[in-house]
Amino acid sequence: MKILISKANIVNHDGIKMGSDILIENGKIAAIGEHLTIEAGRKINAENLWVFPGLVDAHCHLRDPGYEYKEDIISGSKSAARGGFTSVACMPNTNPVVDNSAVVSYITEKAKSEAVVNVYPIGAITKGLKGEELSEMGSMKEAGIVAVSDDGRPVMNSSVMKKAMVYAQQFNLPVISHCEDLDLAEEGSMNEGAMSTKLGLRGIPSIAESVMVSRDILLAEYNNVPMHIAHVSNRYSVELIRQAKKRGVKVTCETCPHYFTLTDKACENYNTNAKMNPPLQTEDDVLAIKEGLRDGTIDIIATDHAPHHFDEKNVEFDCAPNGIVGFETAFPLAYTYLVEPGILSLTQLAEKLSTKPASILNLDKGIIACGKDADLTMVDLDTEFTINVSEFASKSKNSPFDGWKVKGKIIMTIVNGKIVFEASPK
Amino acid sequence: MKLRQKDVLGLEGVSSGEIELILDTAKEMKTILDSNKKRVNYLQGRTVVTLFYENSTRTRVSFELAAKYMGAHAVNVSVGSSSVQKGETLIDTGRTLDAMGADIVVIRHNRAGAPHLLAKNINASVINAGDGMHEHPTQALLDMFTMREHFGKLEGLKVAIVGDIYHSRVARSNIIGLTTMGAHVKVFAPSTLLPVGMEELGSVKVCNTMEEALEGCDVVMGLRIQLERQKKALFPSAYEYSRFFGLNNENVKDLGSDVLFMHPGPVNRGLEMTSNIIDSDQSVINLQVTNGVAVRMALLYLLTGREDI
């Protein structure tokens, strides 16, 4: 079926085209231009709406296989679609762990038949995420992984990490590092600071992340290989990455919406929906994250979508698992807290939520142009709305953003020329 | 005047007026303790459950006696013999106690915030008898009661708290309570046992030496080194701790004879405090225990009496 989107404002990483039409045919973008007069099975009037290249999430957890009560590939992909994401890369900390080609194939096969967005598995760096032996990266690459990561756990052994980086490079697989010095983190459950002291919770010093960021930068520099740092949360890390980039280290990094919207004050009253790893930091760190996004030190925004069941979060703070769902809040939070205050332009937002994550993962996505896959995200930037977790398509509702007033509502998500999400009219 | 809240989860957010009310009520209760009969009917027909996830002798017995002296049914649930061992969640355990008609659940738990979680999910009033490293409000109340009883007031008192501040819920509750009442608090600890951001808890002065902490103080409170909570070696040895951070004859010798020595107990004799201080005339450690029963009677009374007036 042909789809004709008319009078859309098209946002690419390199410019905006106002009031333009887009023709979609056979899953591809067939034409872009003003006043396209073509018969189409579906005509969409996109007047006053903005069309972004389909959002690409380089970091999420779909919990499938093993934890389907939290999320599965179907529900996770629907949640992604509702959040405007057309491609998502899912982390390997499932059960069993994605550390061999059989598990990779399970995910890609299930995704092919049931997911509504493009799902790209990420393989483990080490077998069983144990940080000891390298996983079968080559075989997993053949089966479809786009990167390797032990996300959720650091590779504590520096020698193992050094070998992992050079080995992954041989297969052109980006290494995504979860930076956390477990000795410094001890058994903390939130950021170390006045709030952890007040709540009587063990604190994780912010340098638990940054010490490892520093190590991984040095390993990447020494080996002259690329390195991607996951979920950067604090000022020290941003500064380390800024300096590394200046001297030419091939380091890229991501942050997540919660690190530019929330501080550790959100843990007040033992709110387990504010518990994540790395933990929420201070107001000063939020400023540093925003500055890092503005000046390009931080390359991309990822969701770290981490669904957990209500019962798992409704426990003592120490006992609650880390993480929050993120697909369905990422775009509006980024728009409201970064674009509206003038920290990022719309084109930079397209870059950080689509073009750059696609390029880091070596995906031919993230650009609206003739001949490209028709992965598109249409948004309304003007209407304020209230985030309501009960409307989420995700199986889990563990979000600290319930009730927040934001702008940047996803109106429609198109994947490979197919409409996979459409907001119900008011 | 009555307590506003259903629960006593901590001293944070409790006003000076409410603390006064509790301490005044405790003073009345102490006259009952001092009488031969030790029996009133203020809590007749009420049920108080002590739910302890951590070992405790004095706090649990103190609550149990406080409840019994006032005629309540008092039941103790200790973790070893309960369905917690079968994997029951805190909320489910609490709801079970609710369903059996508990009016007040007194909880001690090794996780900070556990009493808050319980309070949010059950109808009974919840009293925090110590949660992780967070708060131990009844201990601070009995400490303040003891100080007020001796000095006549709390405002302007200079209190030095010495020892393992990091792991201490007693220190946190005392800092909050004492500063609310207008006392001045100084703390001294090995720097490895001092949490960050202390100043934001209240107007606390963090001291770098024992002399600085003890100078001009009215009350010296030693804290127990919580050997069971030490994840890693946070100080080199017991010898070094007692030498540089313990209270002994040498470092208290210049203090006046009206200075009080306090300790929440149980004491590691010779480690954080030497025996001659513990057993001195200026030590009120045993009086603290007596006052603890009076303060807990007051709280049980004030919480169960909420709807009546």
XYZ file of C-alpha atoms in Angstrom, chain B residues 95-234:
140
model
C -1.460 -7.372 56.097
C -1.652 -10.659 57.969
C -1.053 -8.849 61.251
C -3.635 -6.272 60.206
C -6.162 -8.996 59.554
C -5.568 -10.427 63.013
C -6.488 -7.113 64.555
C -3.166 -5.495 65.414
C -3.599 -1.853 66.429
C 0.083 -1.026 66.443
C 2.939 -2.789 64.707
C 6.386 -2.014 66.054
C 8.930 -2.919 63.418
C 12.674 -3.259 63.422
C 14.220 -4.019 60.052
C 17.683 -4.079 58.555
C 16.483 -2.179 55.453
C 16.024 1.584 55.583
C 12.482 2.579 54.702
C 10.908 -0.804 55.560
C 8.602 0.801 58.197
C 7.490 3.355 55.581
C 6.618 0.593 53.129
C 4.676 -1.208 55.848
C 2.858 1.946 56.963
C 1.739 2.674 53.407
C 0.215 -0.761 53.079
C -1.487 -1.550 56.392
C -4.162 0.021 58.575
C -2.423 -0.457 61.918
C -0.193 2.295 63.237
C 3.475 1.608 62.616
C 6.263 2.534 64.997
C 9.787 2.401 63.679
C 12.011 0.621 66.195
C 15.050 1.088 63.987
C 15.376 0.719 60.193
C 18.778 0.041 58.699
C 20.965 3.105 58.922
C 17.984 5.442 58.748
C 16.197 6.320 62.010
C 15.510 5.048 65.487
C 13.044 7.642 66.723
C 12.118 6.084 70.074
C 15.786 5.880 71.040
C 16.272 9.579 70.284
C 13.097 10.429 72.193
C 14.274 8.547 75.258
C 17.680 10.205 74.947
C 16.056 13.616 74.773
C 13.767 12.713 77.663
C 16.809 11.790 79.742
C 18.598 15.034 78.872
C 15.544 17.147 79.557
C 14.920 15.378 82.836
C 18.446 16.209 83.949
C 18.918 19.715 82.587
C 15.293 20.885 82.630
C 15.366 21.847 78.963
C 16.827 20.898 75.610
C 17.174 24.308 74.029
C 20.767 25.482 74.048
C 22.193 22.156 75.246
C 25.493 21.184 73.682
C 25.563 17.513 72.718
C 28.592 15.679 71.346
C 27.879 12.433 69.481
C 31.018 10.352 69.097
C 31.586 7.147 67.151
C 30.293 5.285 64.118
C 27.982 7.948 62.723
C 27.777 6.325 59.287
C 25.926 3.206 60.363
C 24.039 4.861 63.208
C 20.284 5.367 63.033
C 20.509 6.560 66.651
C 22.763 9.423 65.579
C 20.486 10.416 62.711
C 17.361 10.529 64.864
C 19.151 12.371 67.652
C 20.577 14.957 65.280
C 17.146 15.625 63.788
C 15.323 15.641 67.137
C 17.872 17.651 69.084
C 18.259 20.328 66.429
C 14.459 20.576 66.173
C 14.427 21.256 69.924
C 17.121 23.932 69.661
C 20.075 21.951 71.006
C 23.530 22.206 69.423
C 24.964 18.960 68.069
C 28.574 18.184 67.312
C 29.686 14.889 65.796
C 33.058 13.197 65.740
C 33.905 9.972 63.925
C 36.718 8.320 62.021
C 36.418 9.952 58.583
C 35.648 6.524 57.096
C 32.571 6.324 59.329
C 31.223 9.778 58.641
C 28.493 9.991 55.994
C 28.581 12.754 53.401
C 26.191 15.672 53.633
C 25.811 15.580 57.434
C 25.353 19.322 57.572
C 22.143 19.040 55.567
C 20.505 16.834 58.223
C 20.303 19.716 60.662
C 22.656 22.329 62.042
C 25.348 19.823 62.923
C 28.975 20.683 63.474
C 31.322 18.031 62.143
C 34.478 17.984 64.290
C 37.892 16.826 63.252
C 39.278 16.024 66.696
C 37.939 14.608 69.935
C 38.958 17.795 71.789
C 36.932 19.926 69.420
C 33.903 17.679 69.862
C 34.037 17.558 73.647
C 34.831 21.190 74.270
C 32.088 22.917 76.249
C 29.576 20.099 75.848
C 26.825 19.193 78.312
C 26.223 15.680 77.020
C 28.614 13.152 75.537
C 26.928 10.360 73.659
C 29.031 7.391 72.629
C 27.844 5.154 69.807
C 28.274 1.456 69.512
C 30.703 0.277 66.869
C 28.345 -1.888 64.899
C 30.693 -4.730 64.251
C 27.929 -6.686 62.519
C 27.431 -3.870 60.012
C 31.050 -3.412 59.027
C 31.168 -4.581 55.440
C 34.834 -3.834 55.058
C 37.532 -2.887 57.499
C 36.592 0.750 58.029
